[in-house]
């Protein structure tokens, strides 16, 4: 299957503070994905609770919420062929100790609690998570053009 999908990605506080934003964004761009929405923000308690509702009650939940609300993140919507699975492949396993060499988490992340990036695990999760951080009716940029189209538009 080669479906065009959208997924939600968050560069987490550890990666933002370590100056890894550019390197992480580059991995998605170089693979051929479009970043159709992106913003830096400080996650509220309400956003964190919605985002991580599936983990509520787990031993790591409180630490996870404290971590994601501790400093700015970069939220993105990423679009491309099989984006949900492919972006998670680029991220690597949740625990960096198990992540494939060359993945973001294997290359940049020291421990699971600071694993640099989050990406949705399904199309349904992506839709739900994107709505927590974006007004999806207004903030997704879908007017993409080739460079030649932009040049020709400028000559009209
Ligand atoms: P993320 O993709 O953001 O989804 C939930 C996060 O919980 C996960 O990445 C990890 O950073 C964090 N986490 C901390 N401890 C665990 C654990 N034991 N199992 C799974 N996720 C954990």
PDB file of C-alpha atoms and ligand atoms in Angstrom:
ATOM      1  CA  UNK A   1       0.000   0.000   0.000  1.00  0.00           C
ATOM      2  CA  UNK A   2       1.244   3.494  -0.827  1.00  0.00           C
ATOM      3  CA  UNK A   3      -1.305   5.753   0.820  1.00  0.00           C
ATOM      4  CA  UNK A   4      -0.599   9.419   1.449  1.00  0.00           C
ATOM      5  CA  UNK A   5      -1.123   9.937   5.155  1.00  0.00           C
ATOM      6  CA  UNK A   6      -0.678  12.648   7.755  1.00  0.00           C
ATOM      7  CA  UNK A   7       0.949  12.047  11.084  1.00  0.00           C
ATOM      8  CA  UNK A   8       1.537  14.163  14.174  1.00  0.00           C
ATOM      9  CA  UNK A   9       5.124  14.649  15.362  1.00  0.00           C
ATOM     10  CA  UNK A  10       6.446  16.451  18.444  1.00  0.00           C
ATOM     11  CA  UNK A  11      10.092  17.318  18.997  1.00  0.00           C
ATOM     12  CA  UNK A  12      10.244  16.924  22.767  1.00  0.00           C
ATOM     13  CA  UNK A  13      11.752  19.325  25.356  1.00  0.00           C
ATOM     14  CA  UNK A  14      15.041  17.400  25.624  1.00  0.00           C
ATOM     15  CA  UNK A  15      15.743  17.669  21.885  1.00  0.00           C
ATOM     16  CA  UNK A  16      14.690  21.336  21.692  1.00  0.00           C
ATOM     17  CA  UNK A  17      16.982  22.244  24.613  1.00  0.00           C
ATOM     18  CA  UNK A  18      19.878  20.276  23.079  1.00  0.00           C
ATOM     19  CA  UNK A  19      19.616  22.161  19.780  1.00  0.00           C
ATOM     20  CA  UNK A  20      18.549  19.125  17.745  1.00  0.00           C
ATOM     21  CA  UNK A  21      15.482  20.628  16.061  1.00  0.00           C
ATOM     22  CA  UNK A  22      17.180  21.216  12.714  1.00  0.00           C
ATOM     23  CA  UNK A  23      18.758  17.766  12.561  1.00  0.00           C
ATOM     24  CA  UNK A  24      15.445  16.077  13.378  1.00  0.00           C
ATOM     25  CA  UNK A  25      13.403  18.130  10.895  1.00  0.00           C
ATOM     26  CA  UNK A  26      16.030  17.423   8.218  1.00  0.00           C
ATOM     27  CA  UNK A  27      15.461  13.675   8.537  1.00  0.00           C
ATOM     28  CA  UNK A  28      11.788  14.064   7.592  1.00  0.00           C
ATOM     29  CA  UNK A  29      12.480  16.545   4.787  1.00  0.00           C
ATOM     30  CA  UNK A  30      15.298  14.489   3.283  1.00  0.00           C
ATOM     31  CA  UNK A  31      13.089  11.389   3.255  1.00  0.00           C
ATOM     32  CA  UNK A  32      10.611  13.339   1.138  1.00  0.00           C
ATOM     33  CA  UNK A  33       7.913  14.194   3.659  1.00  0.00           C
ATOM     34  CA  UNK A  34       6.142  17.549   3.688  1.00  0.00           C
ATOM     35  CA  UNK A  35       5.892  19.442   6.976  1.00  0.00           C
ATOM     36  CA  UNK A  36       2.461  20.959   6.460  1.00  0.00           C
ATOM     37  CA  UNK A  37       2.209  22.582   9.903  1.00  0.00           C
ATOM     38  CA  UNK A  38       4.792  23.453  12.536  1.00  0.00           C
ATOM     39  CA  UNK A  39       4.953  25.563  15.694  1.00  0.00           C
ATOM     40  CA  UNK A  40       6.919  25.883  18.918  1.00  0.00           C
ATOM     41  CA  UNK A  41       4.791  25.949  22.028  1.00  0.00           C
ATOM     42  CA  UNK A  42       4.719  25.262  25.734  1.00  0.00           C
ATOM     43  CA  UNK A  43       2.413  22.314  26.394  1.00  0.00           C
ATOM     44  CA  UNK A  44      -0.367  23.029  28.903  1.00  0.00           C
ATOM     45  CA  UNK A  45      -1.475  20.525  31.548  1.00  0.00           C
ATOM     46  CA  UNK A  46      -4.718  20.099  29.601  1.00  0.00           C
ATOM     47  CA  UNK A  47      -2.913  19.363  26.325  1.00  0.00           C
ATOM     48  CA  UNK A  48      -0.569  16.908  28.059  1.00  0.00           C
ATOM     49  CA  UNK A  49      -3.479  15.081  29.689  1.00  0.00           C
ATOM     50  CA  UNK A  50      -5.249  14.741  26.328  1.00  0.00           C
ATOM     51  CA  UNK A  51      -2.110  13.732  24.462  1.00  0.00           C
ATOM     52  CA  UNK A  52      -1.114  11.024  26.919  1.00  0.00           C
ATOM     53  CA  UNK A  53      -4.585   9.871  28.031  1.00  0.00           C
ATOM     54  CA  UNK A  54      -3.813   6.258  26.991  1.00  0.00           C
ATOM     55  CA  UNK A  55      -0.944   6.203  29.527  1.00  0.00           C
ATOM     56  CA  UNK A  56      -3.009   7.562  32.445  1.00  0.00           C
ATOM     57  CA  UNK A  57      -2.425   5.417  35.543  1.00  0.00           C
ATOM     58  CA  UNK A  58       0.841   3.902  34.311  1.00  0.00           C
ATOM     59  CA  UNK A  59       3.887   4.223  36.583  1.00  0.00           C
ATOM     60  CA  UNK A  60       5.623   6.638  34.200  1.00  0.00           C
ATOM     61  CA  UNK A  61       2.540   8.845  33.539  1.00  0.00           C
ATOM     62  CA  UNK A  62       3.226  11.649  36.059  1.00  0.00           C
ATOM     63  CA  UNK A  63       6.854  11.924  34.988  1.00  0.00           C
ATOM     64  CA  UNK A  64       5.808  11.954  31.349  1.00  0.00           C
ATOM     65  CA  UNK A  65       3.395  14.856  31.893  1.00  0.00           C
ATOM     66  CA  UNK A  66       5.985  16.757  33.974  1.00  0.00           C
ATOM     67  CA  UNK A  67       8.548  16.226  31.221  1.00  0.00           C
ATOM     68  CA  UNK A  68       6.392  17.273  28.246  1.00  0.00           C
ATOM     69  CA  UNK A  69       5.227  20.433  30.092  1.00  0.00           C
ATOM     70  CA  UNK A  70       8.720  21.328  31.354  1.00  0.00           C
ATOM     71  CA  UNK A  71       9.973  23.359  28.351  1.00  0.00           C
ATOM     72  CA  UNK A  72       8.937  24.127  24.757  1.00  0.00           C
ATOM     73  CA  UNK A  73       8.214  21.478  22.147  1.00  0.00           C
ATOM     74  CA  UNK A  74       7.917  21.747  18.371  1.00  0.00           C
ATOM     75  CA  UNK A  75       4.618  20.331  17.102  1.00  0.00           C
ATOM     76  CA  UNK A  76       4.323  19.298  13.455  1.00  0.00           C
ATOM     77  CA  UNK A  77       1.953  17.671  11.024  1.00  0.00           C
ATOM     78  CA  UNK A  78       3.947  15.602   8.527  1.00  0.00           C
ATOM     79  CA  UNK A  79       2.478  14.352   5.259  1.00  0.00           C
ATOM     80  CA  UNK A  80       3.669  11.703   2.831  1.00  0.00           C
ATOM     81  CA  UNK A  81       3.411   8.128   1.634  1.00  0.00           C
ATOM     82  CA  UNK A  82       2.738   5.762   4.552  1.00  0.00           C
ATOM     83  CA  UNK A  83       3.700   8.644   6.852  1.00  0.00           C
ATOM     84  CA  UNK A  84       2.529   7.005  10.095  1.00  0.00           C
ATOM     85  CA  UNK A  85       4.704   3.900   9.821  1.00  0.00           C
ATOM     86  CA  UNK A  86       7.584   5.550   7.942  1.00  0.00           C
ATOM     87  CA  UNK A  87       7.966   8.401  10.418  1.00  0.00           C
ATOM     88  CA  UNK A  88       7.991   5.934  13.313  1.00  0.00           C
ATOM     89  CA  UNK A  89      10.658   3.975  11.434  1.00  0.00           C
ATOM     90  CA  UNK A  90      12.758   7.143  11.160  1.00  0.00           C
ATOM     91  CA  UNK A  91      12.274   7.714  14.922  1.00  0.00           C
ATOM     92  CA  UNK A  92      13.286   4.169  15.929  1.00  0.00           C
ATOM     93  CA  UNK A  93      11.963   2.109  18.855  1.00  0.00           C
ATOM     94  CA  UNK A  94      10.508   3.940  21.884  1.00  0.00           C
ATOM     95  CA  UNK A  95      13.391   2.636  23.989  1.00  0.00           C
ATOM     96  CA  UNK A  96      16.569   3.966  22.339  1.00  0.00           C
ATOM     97  CA  UNK A  97      18.428   0.862  23.488  1.00  0.00           C
ATOM     98  CA  UNK A  98      16.307  -1.096  20.975  1.00  0.00           C
ATOM     99  CA  UNK A  99      16.304   1.514  18.195  1.00  0.00           C
ATOM    100  CA  UNK A 100      17.860   0.693  14.817  1.00  0.00           C
ATOM    101  CA  UNK A 101      21.218   2.299  14.162  1.00  0.00           C
ATOM    102  CA  UNK A 102      20.641   5.416  12.054  1.00  0.00           C
ATOM    103  CA  UNK A 103      17.272   6.195  13.620  1.00  0.00           C
ATOM    104  CA  UNK A 104      16.789   9.479  15.502  1.00  0.00           C
ATOM    105  CA  UNK A 105      16.453   7.788  18.871  1.00  0.00           C
ATOM    106  CA  UNK A 106      19.454   5.505  18.369  1.00  0.00           C
ATOM    107  CA  UNK A 107      21.589   8.444  17.247  1.00  0.00           C
ATOM    108  CA  UNK A 108      20.478  11.161  19.680  1.00  0.00           C
ATOM    109  CA  UNK A 109      18.597   9.738  22.654  1.00  0.00           C
ATOM    110  CA  UNK A 110      20.275   8.548  25.866  1.00  0.00           C
ATOM    111  CA  UNK A 111      17.221   7.103  27.702  1.00  0.00           C
ATOM    112  CA  UNK A 112      13.547   6.254  27.070  1.00  0.00           C
ATOM    113  CA  UNK A 113      12.252   9.169  29.164  1.00  0.00           C
ATOM    114  CA  UNK A 114      14.218  11.586  26.937  1.00  0.00           C
ATOM    115  CA  UNK A 115      13.653   9.958  23.559  1.00  0.00           C
ATOM    116  CA  UNK A 116      13.679  13.246  21.619  1.00  0.00           C
ATOM    117  CA  UNK A 117      10.574  12.801  19.450  1.00  0.00           C
ATOM    118  CA  UNK A 118       6.994  11.546  19.531  1.00  0.00           C
ATOM    119  CA  UNK A 119       5.049  10.346  16.489  1.00  0.00           C
ATOM    120  CA  UNK A 120       1.495   9.016  16.260  1.00  0.00           C
ATOM    121  CA  UNK A 121       0.978   5.248  16.071  1.00  0.00           C
ATOM    122  CA  UNK A 122      -2.028   5.273  13.705  1.00  0.00           C
ATOM    123  CA  UNK A 123      -3.930   7.550  11.336  1.00  0.00           C
ATOM    124  CA  UNK A 124      -6.694   7.861  13.943  1.00  0.00           C
ATOM    125  CA  UNK A 125      -4.185   8.836  16.667  1.00  0.00           C
ATOM    126  CA  UNK A 126      -2.599  11.345  14.286  1.00  0.00           C
ATOM    127  CA  UNK A 127      -5.949  13.052  13.679  1.00  0.00           C
ATOM    128  CA  UNK A 128      -6.715  13.127  17.398  1.00  0.00           C
ATOM    129  CA  UNK A 129      -3.259  14.383  18.420  1.00  0.00           C
ATOM    130  CA  UNK A 130      -3.015  17.039  15.671  1.00  0.00           C
ATOM    131  CA  UNK A 131      -6.283  18.559  16.960  1.00  0.00           C
ATOM    132  CA  UNK A 132      -4.776  18.950  20.447  1.00  0.00           C
ATOM    133  CA  UNK A 133      -2.092  21.295  19.115  1.00  0.00           C
ATOM    134  CA  UNK A 134      -3.493  22.770  15.888  1.00  0.00           C
ATOM    135  CA  UNK A 135      -6.658  24.306  14.541  1.00  0.00           C
ATOM    136  CA  UNK A 136      -6.631  21.788  11.690  1.00  0.00           C
ATOM    137  CA  UNK A 137      -9.202  23.738   9.678  1.00  0.00           C
ATOM    138  CA  UNK A 138      -6.925  26.809   9.544  1.00  0.00           C
ATOM    139  CA  UNK A 139      -3.325  25.894  10.304  1.00  0.00           C
ATOM    140  CA  UNK A 140      -2.468  23.114   7.849  1.00  0.00           C
ATOM    141  CA  UNK A 141      -0.657  24.384   4.738  1.00  0.00           C
ATOM    142  CA  UNK A 142      -1.842  22.432   1.712  1.00  0.00           C
ATOM    143  CA  UNK A 143      -0.933  24.869  -1.112  1.00  0.00           C
ATOM    144  CA  UNK A 144       2.316  23.104  -2.076  1.00  0.00           C
ATOM    145  CA  UNK A 145       3.995  23.787  -5.435  1.00  0.00           C
ATOM    146  CA  UNK A 146       7.079  22.678  -7.313  1.00  0.00           C
ATOM    147  CA  UNK A 147       9.858  25.241  -7.632  1.00  0.00           C
ATOM    148  CA  UNK A 148       9.033  25.601 -11.345  1.00  0.00           C
ATOM    149  CA  UNK A 149       5.391  26.381 -10.520  1.00  0.00           C
ATOM    150  CA  UNK A 150       6.546  29.066  -8.079  1.00  0.00           C
ATOM    151  CA  UNK A 151       8.870  30.593 -10.718  1.00  0.00           C
ATOM    152  CA  UNK A 152       6.120  30.550 -13.353  1.00  0.00           C
ATOM    153  CA  UNK A 153       3.583  32.030 -10.902  1.00  0.00           C
ATOM    154  CA  UNK A 154       6.024  34.911 -10.312  1.00  0.00           C
ATOM    155  CA  UNK A 155       6.155  35.657 -14.043  1.00  0.00           C
ATOM    156  CA  UNK A 156       2.387  35.977 -14.486  1.00  0.00           C
TER     157      UNK A 156
HETATM  158  P1  LIG B   1       6.151   8.622  23.287  1.00  0.00           P
HETATM  159  O1  LIG B   1       6.262   8.192  21.872  1.00  0.00           O
HETATM  160  O2  LIG B   1       6.040  10.102  23.516  1.00  0.00           O
HETATM  161  O3  LIG B   1       4.909   7.934  24.004  1.00  0.00           O
HETATM  162  C1  LIG B   1       4.834   7.801  25.401  1.00  0.00           C
HETATM  163  C2  LIG B   1       6.143   8.111  26.072  1.00  0.00           C
HETATM  164  O4  LIG B   1       6.293   7.634  27.387  1.00  0.00           O
HETATM  165  C3  LIG B   1       7.248   7.411  25.307  1.00  0.00           C
HETATM  166  O5  LIG B   1       7.447   8.086  24.074  1.00  0.00           O
HETATM  167  C4  LIG B   1       8.408   7.491  26.305  1.00  0.00           C
HETATM  168  O6  LIG B   1       9.150   8.674  26.181  1.00  0.00           O
HETATM  169  C5  LIG B   1       7.701   7.563  27.662  1.00  0.00           C
HETATM  170  N1  LIG B   1       7.965   6.406  28.530  1.00  0.00           N
HETATM  171  C6  LIG B   1       8.582   6.464  29.692  1.00  0.00           C
HETATM  172  N2  LIG B   1       8.622   5.245  30.260  1.00  0.00           N
HETATM  173  C7  LIG B   1       8.017   4.389  29.418  1.00  0.00           C
HETATM  174  C8  LIG B   1       7.737   2.991  29.448  1.00  0.00           C
HETATM  175  N3  LIG B   1       8.111   2.231  30.477  1.00  0.00           N
HETATM  176  N4  LIG B   1       7.096   2.449  28.392  1.00  0.00           N
HETATM  177  C9  LIG B   1       6.712   3.233  27.346  1.00  0.00           C
HETATM  178  N5  LIG B   1       6.942   4.572  27.289  1.00  0.00           N
HETATM  179  C10 LIG B   1       7.592   5.150  28.313  1.00  0.00           C
END
